[in-house]
Short mmCIF file of C-alpha atoms in Angstrom, two decimals:
data_model
loop_
_atom_site.label_atom_id
_atom_site.label_comp_id
_atom_site.label_asym_id
_atom_site.label_seq_id
_atom_site.Cartn_x
_atom_site.Cartn_y
_atom_site.Cartn_z
CA MET T 268 33.08 14.62 26.78
CA VAL T 269 33.47 11.20 25.21
CA PRO T 270 37.10 10.48 24.24
CA ALA T 271 37.89 9.56 20.66
CA ILE T 272 40.31 6.72 20.03
CA SER T 273 41.18 7.41 16.42
CA SER T 274 40.08 9.65 13.61
CA SER T 275 41.83 7.85 10.79
CA PHE T 276 39.51 4.89 10.23
CA THR T 277 37.42 4.31 7.13
CA ALA T 278 33.97 2.74 7.52
CA GLU T 279 35.29 -0.57 6.20
CA GLU T 280 38.21 -0.52 8.65
CA TYR T 281 35.83 0.31 11.48
CA LEU T 282 33.53 -2.62 10.71
CA SER T 283 36.43 -5.04 10.43
CA PHE T 284 37.92 -3.77 13.70
CA GLU T 285 34.55 -3.74 15.48
CA ARG T 286 33.55 -7.26 14.50
CA ALA T 287 36.86 -8.59 15.88
CA SER T 288 36.81 -6.46 19.04
CA GLN T 289 35.69 -7.63 22.47
CA HIS T 290 34.58 -4.06 23.26
CA ARG T 291 32.03 -1.92 21.47
CA HIS T 292 32.92 1.26 19.62
CA GLU T 293 30.83 3.82 17.81
CA PHE T 294 31.98 5.46 14.61
CA ILE T 295 30.95 9.06 14.04
CA TYR T 296 32.41 11.34 11.35
CA ASN T 297 35.31 8.90 10.75
CA THR T 298 36.15 8.92 14.46
CA LEU T 299 36.25 5.72 16.51
CA ILE T 300 34.77 6.20 19.98
CA GLU T 301 34.93 3.52 22.66
CA ARG T 302 31.70 2.84 24.53
CA ALA T 303 32.13 2.86 28.28
CA GLY T 304 30.56 0.30 30.56
CA ALA T 305 27.18 1.17 32.06
CA THR T 306 26.49 1.96 35.71
CA LYS T 307 23.95 0.11 37.84
CA ILE T 308 21.54 3.07 37.55
CA HIS T 309 21.95 3.12 33.77
CA ASN T 310 21.13 -0.60 33.69
CA TYR T 311 18.08 -0.23 35.96
CA ILE T 312 16.63 2.47 33.72
CA THR T 313 17.45 0.73 30.43
CA ILE T 314 16.08 -2.64 31.52
CA ALA T 315 12.88 -1.13 32.92
CA LEU T 316 12.21 0.92 29.80
CA PHE T 317 13.11 -1.97 27.47
CA GLY T 318 10.70 -4.28 29.32
CA LEU T 319 7.90 -1.71 29.27
CA LEU T 320 8.30 -1.09 25.54
CA CYS T 321 8.47 -4.80 24.71
CA ASN T 322 5.20 -5.36 26.61
CA LEU T 323 3.46 -2.31 25.16
CA LEU T 324 4.47 -3.18 21.60
CA ARG T 325 3.77 -6.92 21.80
CA GLY T 326 1.57 -7.98 18.91
CA THR T 327 2.47 -4.94 16.77
CA ASP T 328 4.73 -4.65 13.75
CA PHE T 329 7.34 -2.74 15.77
CA GLU T 330 10.57 -4.51 16.71
CA VAL T 331 12.27 -3.48 19.97
CA LEU T 332 16.02 -4.12 20.04
CA GLY T 333 18.64 -3.61 22.73
CA SER T 334 22.07 -2.09 23.03
CA ASP T 335 23.84 -4.78 21.01
CA MET T 336 22.06 -3.71 17.81
CA ARG T 337 24.32 -1.44 15.80
CA VAL T 338 22.54 1.31 13.83
CA PHE T 339 23.98 2.56 10.55
CA ASN T 340 23.34 6.01 9.12
CA PRO T 341 24.04 5.89 5.37
CA GLN T 342 23.80 9.70 5.09
CA ASN T 343 26.97 10.34 7.10
CA GLY T 344 28.52 6.87 7.45
CA SER T 345 28.10 6.75 11.24
CA TYR T 346 27.53 3.63 13.35
CA PHE T 347 25.96 3.69 16.82
CA TYR T 348 24.88 1.38 19.63
CA PRO T 349 21.80 3.02 21.12
CA ASP T 350 20.49 1.70 24.44
CA ILE T 351 17.12 0.90 22.83
CA VAL T 352 16.11 1.11 19.19
CA ILE T 353 12.75 0.39 17.58
CA SER T 354 12.00 -0.27 13.93
CA ASP T 355 8.62 0.04 12.24
CA GLY T 356 8.05 -3.38 10.75
CA GLU T 357 10.85 -5.84 10.31
CA ALA T 358 14.22 -4.60 11.46
CA LYS T 359 16.11 -4.16 8.19
CA THR T 360 19.85 -4.63 8.26
CA ILE T 361 22.74 -4.49 5.88
CA GLU T 362 25.51 -7.04 6.27
CA ASN T 363 23.26 -8.75 8.87
CA ASP T 364 24.33 -6.54 11.76
CA ASN T 365 23.68 -2.88 10.88
CA LEU T 366 20.11 -1.65 11.39
CA ILE T 367 19.02 0.90 8.79
CA ASN T 368 15.36 1.60 9.60
CA PRO T 369 14.99 2.90 13.16
CA VAL T 370 11.95 5.05 13.96
CA LEU T 371 12.76 5.55 17.64
CA VAL T 372 16.20 5.69 19.27
CA ILE T 373 16.59 5.90 23.04
CA GLU T 374 19.82 6.83 24.80
CA VAL T 375 20.16 6.67 28.58
CA ALA T 376 22.52 9.57 29.14
CA SER T 377 25.07 9.39 31.93
CA THR T 378 26.92 12.41 33.28
CA SER T 379 29.90 11.55 31.08
CA THR T 380 27.88 11.14 27.85
CA ALA T 381 24.95 13.57 28.22
CA VAL T 382 26.49 16.48 26.31
CA PHE T 383 27.80 14.23 23.53
CA ASP T 384 24.44 12.40 23.27
CA LYS T 385 22.57 15.71 22.99
CA THR T 386 24.93 17.36 20.50
CA ASP T 387 27.26 15.43 18.18
CA LYS T 388 25.43 12.14 18.46
CA PHE T 389 21.98 13.69 17.96
CA ILE T 390 23.26 15.67 14.97
CA ALA T 391 24.58 12.44 13.45
CA TYR T 392 21.32 10.57 14.16
CA ARG T 393 19.02 13.27 12.77
CA SER T 394 19.81 12.57 9.13
CA ILE T 395 18.54 8.97 9.31
CA GLU T 396 15.51 9.20 7.04
CA THR T 397 13.33 6.75 8.98
CA LEU T 398 14.06 8.26 12.41
CA LYS T 399 11.04 10.05 13.88
CA GLU T 400 12.01 10.34 17.56
CA TYR T 401 15.17 10.51 19.63
CA VAL T 402 14.82 10.19 23.40
CA LEU T 403 17.41 11.13 26.01
CA VAL T 404 16.74 9.61 29.41
CA SER T 405 18.48 11.18 32.39
CA THR T 406 20.25 9.11 35.04
CA GLN T 407 20.40 12.12 37.36
CA LEU T 408 16.70 12.94 37.71
CA PRO T 409 13.37 11.49 36.55
CA GLN T 410 13.37 13.17 33.16
CA MET T 411 13.16 12.40 29.46
CA GLU T 412 13.76 14.70 26.54
CA VAL T 413 11.71 13.55 23.57
CA PHE T 414 12.94 15.00 20.29
CA ARG T 415 10.41 14.66 17.44
CA LYS T 416 10.66 15.21 13.72
CA ASN T 417 7.60 16.76 12.09
CA ASP T 418 6.37 16.28 8.51
CA LYS T 419 8.65 19.12 7.33
CA GLY T 420 11.71 17.40 8.79
CA GLU T 421 12.05 19.93 11.62
CA TRP T 422 12.91 18.76 15.12
CA SER T 423 11.29 19.93 18.36
CA VAL T 424 11.77 18.79 21.95
CA GLU T 425 9.38 18.00 24.77
CA THR T 426 10.85 17.66 28.25
CA VAL T 427 8.95 15.34 30.58
CA HIS T 428 9.99 15.70 34.22
CA GLY T 429 8.68 14.06 37.38
CA LEU T 430 7.75 10.56 38.51
CA ASP T 431 4.04 11.34 38.10
CA LYS T 432 4.45 12.36 34.43
CA THR T 433 3.93 10.29 31.29
CA ALA T 434 6.13 10.34 28.22
CA HIS T 435 4.38 9.64 24.93
CA PHE T 436 6.37 8.22 22.03
CA GLN T 437 4.37 9.25 18.96
CA SER T 438 6.46 7.20 16.54
CA VAL T 439 5.21 3.97 18.12
CA ASP T 440 2.08 5.40 19.77
CA VAL T 441 2.78 4.28 23.33
CA SER T 442 3.13 6.08 26.64
CA VAL T 443 5.22 5.23 29.68
CA LEU T 444 4.86 6.52 33.22
CA LEU T 445 8.21 7.83 34.43
CA LYS T 446 7.58 6.20 37.81
CA ASP T 447 7.72 2.80 36.06
CA VAL T 448 10.96 3.66 34.26
CA PHE T 449 12.75 5.07 37.32
CA GLU T 450 11.24 2.75 39.96
CA LYS T 451 14.60 1.43 41.22
CA VAL T 452 16.38 4.78 40.96
CA PHE T 453 14.26 7.52 42.57
#
């Protein structure tokens, strides 16, 4: 479980605090949550996947952004720092630093964040109108869970497991071989 720091912040207080802080914090349901540092394995996976997506989406209208891009959900007032986020067309922000139009969000889930990423965080992400896919990447085994929203707004999940398997991200119409994502890990 991810420890909460405070549950008494307003969104305005959070943004003021966050912009002055040397550490990153997420803000979900009026609760301030400190982001932990990433492990070497987490970094290997994130960097490999980020590089693959940047190459695959070069020359398209999609913008691939890293873990320093804060995402804002106006439906529930939450702020997140996903490991990788992609917008369809120009990345639109409010106040210059809060992305509001993600189509694909990718979280590399560690053992300490996996349950939170799959439950509370995913619930908070799901109401972002532009979001079409949410991907959880395991650090424990070569696996991705690709959550997709259909035209009716219903979410389903496809689990892709094994180094010889390919994960397809429909929202940006690209596929990645898990062997390429996990090459330094497994």
